[in-house]
């Protein structure tokens, strides 16, 4: 049992009520902050204020307003210490195919972590929190391809910059699971736990959420707990080749991409059904959640909070319905 297993009982108030409970509690850290029962992950961009050109759509705008008015937790799309040019570039139409609708309510993307870097994004996050009273948790991506020492140094620097910019930061999420990067997810487990330990050493009061992948073995969760992780967010998009073994991805030329939305739900649920047995930590469960019934299924699996992402981009009206029911 990890060292936080005992601490959780007295420090963290984790709400695990029946699926018919419509209270707005999810995961509560007394004196710090709380994570709502339904979490919006990545679908509102790196600043939490929305993704252009989706912000031009009336339905998406309404969704964003409901997110803010209900105090729904927003976990941003990943940012890195310095700007990073991934596969997708909004200004280059040739790259738009790297994010495409897939099936009825699914997406295939090889976005590749394109972002402006912490310096550019931090002020926007701060503005969104102050102007809209948004409950935003920044997501940071450790670039382990640069080497462990540099990656950890840049994560610590990023957190300092967020604080210096005035972002009222009480929690961060570390993306340990992007399928569209040069890093090998399954090989980065030791670097991931070392990164978390470094963050907790310098910022002991900061809540750390670890976003994981379906490729992570369940033993990794015990390592995350021992390293000082406070919350698990499982899981990220599922690599195309893990869902469709014999098929070639439409985005094979850029690594295959990750599948999210309805097409990923069954496989995600199978993995997550084992997760509650492997950790005592609070869990945000997600990947493929596209209905109220899917939310209930995640709660029955032991989720303390449930994250939605692709649904907010493809069917924002249904996403609003879920928020109205649960948050």
mmCIF file of C-alpha atoms in Angstrom:
data_model
loop_
_atom_site.group_PDB
_atom_site.id
_atom_site.type_symbol
_atom_site.label_atom_id
_atom_site.label_comp_id
_atom_site.label_asym_id
_atom_site.label_seq_id
_atom_site.Cartn_x
_atom_site.Cartn_y
_atom_site.Cartn_z
ATOM 1 C CA UNK A 1 0.000 0.000 0.000
ATOM 2 C CA UNK A 2 1.340 3.449 -0.951
ATOM 3 C CA UNK A 3 2.089 6.121 1.608
ATOM 4 C CA UNK A 4 -0.912 8.182 0.513
ATOM 5 C CA UNK A 5 -3.360 5.389 1.252
ATOM 6 C CA UNK A 6 -3.402 6.323 4.931
ATOM 7 C CA UNK A 7 -3.266 10.067 4.278
ATOM 8 C CA UNK A 8 -6.265 9.900 1.971
ATOM 9 C CA UNK A 9 -8.554 8.893 4.821
ATOM 10 C CA UNK A 10 -7.923 12.082 6.776
ATOM 11 C CA UNK A 11 -6.781 14.611 4.176
ATOM 12 C CA UNK A 12 -8.879 13.834 1.107
ATOM 13 C CA UNK A 13 -12.646 13.651 1.195
ATOM 14 C CA UNK A 14 -13.514 11.413 -1.725
ATOM 15 C CA UNK A 15 -17.175 11.233 -2.591
ATOM 16 C CA UNK A 16 -18.354 7.843 -3.817
ATOM 17 C CA UNK A 17 -22.129 7.953 -3.878
ATOM 18 C CA UNK A 18 -24.600 5.945 -5.953
ATOM 19 C CA UNK A 19 -25.056 6.676 -9.616
ATOM 20 C CA UNK A 20 -28.445 8.230 -8.880
ATOM 21 C CA UNK A 21 -26.873 10.874 -6.619
ATOM 22 C CA UNK A 22 -26.952 14.175 -8.497
ATOM 23 C CA UNK A 23 -24.842 16.163 -6.003
ATOM 24 C CA UNK A 24 -22.054 18.275 -7.432
ATOM 25 C CA UNK A 25 -19.277 16.679 -5.413
ATOM 26 C CA UNK A 26 -16.587 14.572 -6.978
ATOM 27 C CA UNK A 27 -13.150 14.729 -5.332
ATOM 28 C CA UNK A 28 -12.624 17.274 -2.580
ATOM 29 C CA UNK A 29 -9.339 18.448 -1.088
ATOM 30 C CA UNK A 30 -10.323 20.496 1.986
ATOM 31 C CA UNK A 31 -8.764 23.945 2.011
ATOM 32 C CA UNK A 32 -7.404 23.549 -1.530
ATOM 33 C CA UNK A 33 -10.000 22.872 -4.168
ATOM 34 C CA UNK A 34 -12.275 20.293 -5.681
ATOM 35 C CA UNK A 35 -12.696 18.280 -8.846
ATOM 36 C CA UNK A 36 -16.293 18.135 -10.056
ATOM 37 C CA UNK A 37 -18.132 14.889 -10.701
ATOM 38 C CA UNK A 38 -17.951 15.566 -14.459
ATOM 39 C CA UNK A 39 -14.644 16.943 -15.715
ATOM 40 C CA UNK A 40 -14.033 18.506 -19.128
ATOM 41 C CA UNK A 41 -10.613 17.384 -20.317
ATOM 42 C CA UNK A 42 -8.665 18.962 -23.231
ATOM 43 C CA UNK A 43 -11.830 19.985 -25.138
ATOM 44 C CA UNK A 44 -11.452 23.638 -24.079
ATOM 45 C CA UNK A 45 -7.853 24.049 -25.213
ATOM 46 C CA UNK A 46 -4.602 24.910 -23.471
ATOM 47 C CA UNK A 47 -6.086 27.978 -21.763
ATOM 48 C CA UNK A 48 -9.441 26.470 -20.813
ATOM 49 C CA UNK A 49 -11.264 29.189 -22.724
ATOM 50 C CA UNK A 50 -12.180 27.193 -25.813
ATOM 51 C CA UNK A 51 -10.634 25.943 -29.050
ATOM 52 C CA UNK A 52 -10.881 27.971 -32.248
ATOM 53 C CA UNK A 53 -12.757 27.530 -34.598
ATOM 54 C CA UNK A 54 -15.144 25.571 -32.313
ATOM 55 C CA UNK A 55 -15.652 28.838 -30.408
ATOM 56 C CA UNK A 56 -17.579 30.106 -33.445
ATOM 57 C CA UNK A 57 -20.229 27.413 -33.007
ATOM 58 C CA UNK A 58 -23.278 28.469 -30.919
ATOM 59 C CA UNK A 59 -23.599 25.033 -29.297
ATOM 60 C CA UNK A 60 -19.969 24.993 -28.184
ATOM 61 C CA UNK A 61 -20.325 28.531 -26.788
ATOM 62 C CA UNK A 62 -23.354 27.428 -24.752
ATOM 63 C CA UNK A 63 -21.399 24.441 -23.501
ATOM 64 C CA UNK A 64 -18.554 26.688 -22.366
ATOM 65 C CA UNK A 65 -20.979 28.968 -20.526
ATOM 66 C CA UNK A 66 -22.533 26.023 -18.672
ATOM 67 C CA UNK A 67 -19.098 24.680 -17.778
ATOM 68 C CA UNK A 68 -18.213 27.985 -16.121
ATOM 69 C CA UNK A 69 -21.590 28.616 -14.484
ATOM 70 C CA UNK A 70 -21.650 25.171 -12.859
ATOM 71 C CA UNK A 71 -18.052 25.347 -11.644
ATOM 72 C CA UNK A 72 -17.191 22.288 -13.717
ATOM 73 C CA UNK A 73 -13.524 21.384 -13.533
ATOM 74 C CA UNK A 74 -11.607 22.105 -16.730
ATOM 75 C CA UNK A 75 -8.363 20.242 -17.329
ATOM 76 C CA UNK A 76 -6.549 21.986 -20.130
ATOM 77 C CA UNK A 77 -4.965 20.565 -23.234
ATOM 78 C CA UNK A 78 -1.280 19.883 -22.673
ATOM 79 C CA UNK A 79 1.291 22.636 -22.766
ATOM 80 C CA UNK A 80 5.074 22.470 -22.651
ATOM 81 C CA UNK A 81 7.693 24.815 -21.208
ATOM 82 C CA UNK A 82 8.542 26.162 -24.663
ATOM 83 C CA UNK A 83 6.303 26.393 -27.703
ATOM 84 C CA UNK A 84 6.038 23.120 -29.557
ATOM 85 C CA UNK A 85 5.056 22.517 -33.166
ATOM 86 C CA UNK A 86 3.292 19.196 -33.409
ATOM 87 C CA UNK A 87 1.611 17.616 -36.410
ATOM 88 C CA UNK A 88 -1.410 19.920 -36.429
ATOM 89 C CA UNK A 89 -1.179 23.599 -37.305
ATOM 90 C CA UNK A 90 -4.399 25.605 -37.558
ATOM 91 C CA UNK A 91 -2.765 27.993 -40.018
ATOM 92 C CA UNK A 92 -1.764 25.164 -42.371
ATOM 93 C CA UNK A 93 -4.800 23.490 -44.033
ATOM 94 C CA UNK A 94 -2.586 20.583 -45.093
ATOM 95 C CA UNK A 95 -2.422 19.486 -41.459
ATOM 96 C CA UNK A 96 -6.143 19.665 -40.709
ATOM 97 C CA UNK A 97 -6.562 16.008 -41.624
ATOM 98 C CA UNK A 98 -4.606 15.104 -38.485
ATOM 99 C CA UNK A 99 -7.814 15.676 -36.518
ATOM 100 C CA UNK A 100 -10.804 13.961 -38.071
ATOM 101 C CA UNK A 101 -14.218 12.659 -37.135
ATOM 102 C CA UNK A 102 -14.184 8.911 -36.830
ATOM 103 C CA UNK A 103 -17.413 6.892 -36.898
ATOM 104 C CA UNK A 104 -20.617 8.177 -35.291
ATOM 105 C CA UNK A 105 -19.283 9.974 -32.222
ATOM 106 C CA UNK A 106 -15.547 9.450 -32.246
ATOM 107 C CA UNK A 107 -12.361 11.176 -33.304
ATOM 108 C CA UNK A 108 -8.965 10.114 -34.578
ATOM 109 C CA UNK A 109 -6.220 12.614 -33.924
ATOM 110 C CA UNK A 110 -2.498 13.004 -34.259
ATOM 111 C CA UNK A 111 -2.431 16.554 -32.912
ATOM 112 C CA UNK A 112 1.099 16.098 -31.657
ATOM 113 C CA UNK A 113 1.057 18.490 -28.668
ATOM 114 C CA UNK A 114 1.105 21.708 -30.668
ATOM 115 C CA UNK A 115 1.046 24.605 -28.173
ATOM 116 C CA UNK A 116 2.404 28.102 -27.577
ATOM 117 C CA UNK A 117 4.354 27.246 -24.441
ATOM 118 C CA UNK A 118 3.700 28.089 -20.800
ATOM 119 C CA UNK A 119 4.716 31.758 -21.010
ATOM 120 C CA UNK A 120 2.084 32.499 -23.663
ATOM 121 C CA UNK A 121 -0.655 30.345 -22.172
ATOM 122 C CA UNK A 122 -0.327 31.207 -18.459
ATOM 123 C CA UNK A 123 -1.777 34.720 -18.740
ATOM 124 C CA UNK A 124 -4.746 33.404 -20.730
ATOM 125 C CA UNK A 125 -5.458 30.818 -18.035
ATOM 126 C CA UNK A 126 -5.270 33.498 -15.354
ATOM 127 C CA UNK A 127 -7.648 35.734 -17.330
ATOM 128 C CA UNK A 128 -10.162 32.913 -17.822
ATOM 129 C CA UNK A 129 -10.133 32.091 -14.120
ATOM 130 C CA UNK A 130 -10.584 35.717 -13.072
ATOM 131 C CA UNK A 131 -13.100 36.714 -15.759
ATOM 132 C CA UNK A 132 -15.251 33.580 -15.822
ATOM 133 C CA UNK A 133 -14.535 32.182 -12.337
ATOM 134 C CA UNK A 134 -13.508 29.050 -14.203
ATOM 135 C CA UNK A 135 -12.207 26.026 -12.295
ATOM 136 C CA UNK A 136 -9.116 25.364 -14.421
ATOM 137 C CA UNK A 137 -6.371 22.815 -13.789
ATOM 138 C CA UNK A 138 -3.366 23.230 -16.132
ATOM 139 C CA UNK A 139 -2.018 20.149 -17.901
ATOM 140 C CA UNK A 140 1.748 19.923 -18.454
ATOM 141 C CA UNK A 141 3.559 17.478 -20.708
ATOM 142 C CA UNK A 142 7.030 16.302 -19.638
ATOM 143 C CA UNK A 143 9.156 16.072 -22.781
ATOM 144 C CA UNK A 144 11.113 12.980 -21.823
ATOM 145 C CA UNK A 145 12.555 12.734 -25.342
ATOM 146 C CA UNK A 146 14.844 15.576 -24.251
ATOM 147 C CA UNK A 147 16.175 13.432 -21.424
ATOM 148 C CA UNK A 148 14.880 12.991 -17.883
ATOM 149 C CA UNK A 149 16.886 15.815 -16.309
ATOM 150 C CA UNK A 150 15.802 18.432 -18.856
ATOM 151 C CA UNK A 151 12.179 17.242 -18.861
ATOM 152 C CA UNK A 152 11.867 17.494 -15.073
ATOM 153 C CA UNK A 153 13.678 20.835 -14.991
ATOM 154 C CA UNK A 154 11.230 22.232 -17.549
ATOM 155 C CA UNK A 155 8.187 20.937 -15.647
ATOM 156 C CA UNK A 156 9.364 22.602 -12.435
ATOM 157 C CA UNK A 157 10.109 25.805 -14.338
ATOM 158 C CA UNK A 158 6.650 25.702 -15.917
ATOM 159 C CA UNK A 159 4.954 25.449 -12.523
ATOM 160 C CA UNK A 160 6.993 28.385 -11.206
ATOM 161 C CA UNK A 161 5.958 30.440 -14.234
ATOM 162 C CA UNK A 162 2.291 29.608 -13.761
ATOM 163 C CA UNK A 163 2.536 30.763 -10.153
ATOM 164 C CA UNK A 164 4.504 33.899 -11.085
ATOM 165 C CA UNK A 165 1.886 34.846 -13.666
ATOM 166 C CA UNK A 166 -0.747 34.848 -10.949
ATOM 167 C CA UNK A 167 -2.554 31.656 -11.900
ATOM 168 C CA UNK A 168 -4.338 30.526 -8.702
ATOM 169 C CA UNK A 169 -2.887 27.077 -9.106
ATOM 170 C CA UNK A 170 -3.835 24.421 -6.541
ATOM 171 C CA UNK A 171 -3.480 21.392 -8.819
ATOM 172 C CA UNK A 172 -1.780 20.353 -12.034
ATOM 173 C CA UNK A 173 -2.136 17.375 -14.311
ATOM 174 C CA UNK A 174 0.911 15.687 -15.811
ATOM 175 C CA UNK A 175 0.286 14.075 -19.175
ATOM 176 C CA UNK A 176 2.182 10.782 -19.007
ATOM 177 C CA UNK A 177 0.306 9.237 -21.880
ATOM 178 C CA UNK A 178 0.249 11.138 -25.178
ATOM 179 C CA UNK A 179 0.154 8.624 -28.079
ATOM 180 C CA UNK A 180 1.207 11.296 -30.596
ATOM 181 C CA UNK A 181 4.743 12.036 -29.438
ATOM 182 C CA UNK A 182 8.250 10.724 -29.931
ATOM 183 C CA UNK A 183 8.360 9.283 -26.428
ATOM 184 C CA UNK A 184 7.614 5.626 -25.743
ATOM 185 C CA UNK A 185 4.903 5.697 -23.085
ATOM 186 C CA UNK A 186 5.570 2.256 -21.631
ATOM 187 C CA UNK A 187 9.297 3.004 -21.317
ATOM 188 C CA UNK A 188 8.842 6.268 -19.429
ATOM 189 C CA UNK A 189 7.397 4.952 -16.185
ATOM 190 C CA UNK A 190 10.490 5.497 -14.055
ATOM 191 C CA UNK A 191 10.996 8.998 -15.463
ATOM 192 C CA UNK A 192 7.330 9.722 -14.781
ATOM 193 C CA UNK A 193 7.531 8.756 -11.119
ATOM 194 C CA UNK A 194 10.799 10.674 -10.728
ATOM 195 C CA UNK A 195 9.105 13.736 -12.218
ATOM 196 C CA UNK A 196 6.213 13.471 -9.765
ATOM 197 C CA UNK A 197 8.584 13.109 -6.828
ATOM 198 C CA UNK A 198 10.474 16.216 -7.949
ATOM 199 C CA UNK A 199 7.233 18.205 -8.216
ATOM 200 C CA UNK A 200 6.035 17.091 -4.789
ATOM 201 C CA UNK A 201 9.443 17.870 -3.293
ATOM 202 C CA UNK A 202 9.409 21.500 -4.478
ATOM 203 C CA UNK A 203 5.643 22.015 -4.273
ATOM 204 C CA UNK A 204 4.437 19.732 -1.453
ATOM 205 C CA UNK A 205 1.010 21.352 -1.233
ATOM 206 C CA UNK A 206 0.281 21.080 -4.949
ATOM 207 C CA UNK A 207 -2.202 18.382 -5.942
ATOM 208 C CA UNK A 208 -0.741 16.239 -8.736
ATOM 209 C CA UNK A 209 -2.970 14.373 -11.181
ATOM 210 C CA UNK A 210 -1.320 11.693 -13.329
ATOM 211 C CA UNK A 211 -2.960 11.071 -16.706
ATOM 212 C CA UNK A 212 -2.243 7.525 -17.786
ATOM 213 C CA UNK A 213 -2.481 5.281 -20.831
ATOM 214 C CA UNK A 214 -4.007 1.932 -21.654
ATOM 215 C CA UNK A 215 -0.444 0.736 -22.372
ATOM 216 C CA UNK A 216 0.580 1.225 -18.736
ATOM 217 C CA UNK A 217 0.708 -1.996 -16.692
ATOM 218 C CA UNK A 218 -1.358 -1.951 -13.509
ATOM 219 C CA UNK A 219 1.802 -2.149 -11.419
ATOM 220 C CA UNK A 220 2.512 1.424 -12.564
ATOM 221 C CA UNK A 221 -0.339 2.728 -10.434
ATOM 222 C CA UNK A 222 1.269 1.519 -7.246
ATOM 223 C CA UNK A 223 4.467 3.251 -8.327
ATOM 224 C CA UNK A 224 2.554 6.466 -8.986
ATOM 225 C CA UNK A 225 0.971 6.285 -5.545
ATOM 226 C CA UNK A 226 4.307 5.723 -3.847
ATOM 227 C CA UNK A 227 5.790 8.666 -5.770
ATOM 228 C CA UNK A 228 3.235 11.053 -4.246
ATOM 229 C CA UNK A 229 0.517 11.220 -6.887
ATOM 230 C CA UNK A 230 -2.783 12.533 -5.513
ATOM 231 C CA UNK A 231 -5.242 11.601 -8.284
ATOM 232 C CA UNK A 232 -5.223 9.196 -11.227
ATOM 233 C CA UNK A 233 -6.805 10.242 -14.543
ATOM 234 C CA UNK A 234 -7.265 7.131 -16.634
ATOM 235 C CA UNK A 235 -7.124 7.024 -19.565
ATOM 236 C CA UNK A 236 -5.916 9.015 -22.548
ATOM 237 C CA UNK A 237 -6.898 8.271 -26.145
ATOM 238 C CA UNK A 238 -6.257 4.713 -27.314
ATOM 239 C CA UNK A 239 -3.584 4.250 -29.991
ATOM 240 C CA UNK A 240 -5.221 3.239 -33.270
ATOM 241 C CA UNK A 241 -3.175 0.064 -33.606
ATOM 242 C CA UNK A 242 -4.392 -1.220 -30.235
ATOM 243 C CA UNK A 243 -8.013 -0.974 -31.341
ATOM 244 C CA UNK A 244 -7.606 -2.211 -34.888
ATOM 245 C CA UNK A 245 -4.750 -4.674 -34.963
ATOM 246 C CA UNK A 246 -4.894 -5.666 -38.622
ATOM 247 C CA UNK A 247 -5.800 -2.296 -40.091
ATOM 248 C CA UNK A 248 -3.617 0.572 -41.225
ATOM 249 C CA UNK A 249 -4.481 3.906 -39.632
ATOM 250 C CA UNK A 250 -5.548 6.767 -41.910
ATOM 251 C CA UNK A 251 -2.848 8.727 -40.070
ATOM 252 C CA UNK A 252 -0.150 6.070 -40.323
ATOM 253 C CA UNK A 253 2.300 8.580 -41.807
ATOM 254 C CA UNK A 254 2.325 10.505 -38.503
ATOM 255 C CA UNK A 255 2.314 7.602 -36.088
ATOM 256 C CA UNK A 256 -1.240 6.331 -36.375
ATOM 257 C CA UNK A 257 -2.938 8.710 -33.966
ATOM 258 C CA UNK A 258 -5.225 8.086 -31.001
ATOM 259 C CA UNK A 259 -8.902 7.131 -31.016
ATOM 260 C CA UNK A 260 -11.336 8.811 -28.628
ATOM 261 C CA UNK A 261 -15.092 8.909 -28.275
ATOM 262 C CA UNK A 262 -17.597 6.099 -28.686
ATOM 263 C CA UNK A 263 -15.259 3.810 -30.646
ATOM 264 C CA UNK A 264 -12.834 3.703 -27.707
ATOM 265 C CA UNK A 265 -15.349 3.203 -24.891
ATOM 266 C CA UNK A 266 -15.583 -0.592 -24.741
ATOM 267 C CA UNK A 267 -11.813 -1.080 -24.723
ATOM 268 C CA UNK A 268 -11.343 1.730 -22.195
ATOM 269 C CA UNK A 269 -14.025 0.292 -19.909
ATOM 270 C CA UNK A 270 -12.362 -3.136 -19.978
ATOM 271 C CA UNK A 271 -9.074 -1.619 -18.796
ATOM 272 C CA UNK A 272 -10.655 0.705 -16.249
ATOM 273 C CA UNK A 273 -12.696 -2.123 -14.719
ATOM 274 C CA UNK A 274 -9.446 -3.357 -13.182
ATOM 275 C CA UNK A 275 -8.062 0.015 -12.153
ATOM 276 C CA UNK A 276 -9.986 0.492 -8.899
ATOM 277 C CA UNK A 277 -8.415 -2.738 -7.611
ATOM 278 C CA UNK A 278 -4.917 -1.381 -8.200
ATOM 279 C CA UNK A 279 -4.948 1.941 -6.340
ATOM 280 C CA UNK A 280 -6.459 3.585 -3.270
ATOM 281 C CA UNK A 281 -6.227 7.011 -4.916
ATOM 282 C CA UNK A 282 -9.221 8.965 -6.244
ATOM 283 C CA UNK A 283 -9.765 8.231 -9.929
ATOM 284 C CA UNK A 284 -11.056 10.359 -12.796
ATOM 285 C CA UNK A 285 -12.207 7.838 -15.406
ATOM 286 C CA UNK A 286 -12.635 8.729 -19.045
ATOM 287 C CA UNK A 287 -12.096 7.855 -22.716
ATOM 288 C CA UNK A 288 -15.140 7.293 -24.862
ATOM 289 C CA UNK A 289 -17.768 8.761 -22.538
ATOM 290 C CA UNK A 290 -20.548 9.951 -24.855
ATOM 291 C CA UNK A 291 -23.769 9.481 -22.857
ATOM 292 C CA UNK A 292 -25.302 9.622 -19.389
ATOM 293 C CA UNK A 293 -25.338 5.815 -19.408
ATOM 294 C CA UNK A 294 -21.590 5.780 -20.044
ATOM 295 C CA UNK A 295 -21.105 8.114 -17.068
ATOM 296 C CA UNK A 296 -23.087 5.710 -14.877
ATOM 297 C CA UNK A 297 -20.964 2.793 -16.066
ATOM 298 C CA UNK A 298 -17.777 4.623 -15.098
ATOM 299 C CA UNK A 299 -19.196 5.455 -11.675
ATOM 300 C CA UNK A 300 -20.110 1.802 -11.181
ATOM 301 C CA UNK A 301 -16.510 0.871 -12.004
ATOM 302 C CA UNK A 302 -15.376 3.009 -9.066
ATOM 303 C CA UNK A 303 -14.788 6.402 -10.668
ATOM 304 C CA UNK A 304 -14.917 9.370 -8.317
ATOM 305 C CA UNK A 305 -15.168 11.755 -11.263
ATOM 306 C CA UNK A 306 -15.750 11.140 -14.972
ATOM 307 C CA UNK A 307 -14.090 13.078 -17.791
ATOM 308 C CA UNK A 308 -15.592 13.984 -21.144
ATOM 309 C CA UNK A 309 -13.654 15.323 -24.106
ATOM 310 C CA UNK A 310 -14.543 14.314 -27.666
ATOM 311 C CA UNK A 311 -18.271 14.608 -26.948
ATOM 312 C CA UNK A 312 -17.895 18.334 -26.235
ATOM 313 C CA UNK A 313 -16.440 18.827 -29.718
ATOM 314 C CA UNK A 314 -18.777 16.544 -31.673
ATOM 315 C CA UNK A 315 -22.101 16.856 -29.819
ATOM 316 C CA UNK A 316 -21.957 19.811 -27.442
ATOM 317 C CA UNK A 317 -25.728 19.635 -26.831
ATOM 318 C CA UNK A 318 -25.429 16.142 -25.361
ATOM 319 C CA UNK A 319 -22.363 17.251 -23.398
ATOM 320 C CA UNK A 320 -24.455 20.074 -21.904
ATOM 321 C CA UNK A 321 -27.119 17.555 -20.907
ATOM 322 C CA UNK A 322 -24.570 15.487 -19.002
ATOM 323 C CA UNK A 323 -23.374 18.568 -17.114
ATOM 324 C CA UNK A 324 -26.939 19.507 -16.219
ATOM 325 C CA UNK A 325 -27.595 16.032 -14.840
ATOM 326 C CA UNK A 326 -24.406 15.556 -12.844
ATOM 327 C CA UNK A 327 -22.853 18.951 -12.091
#
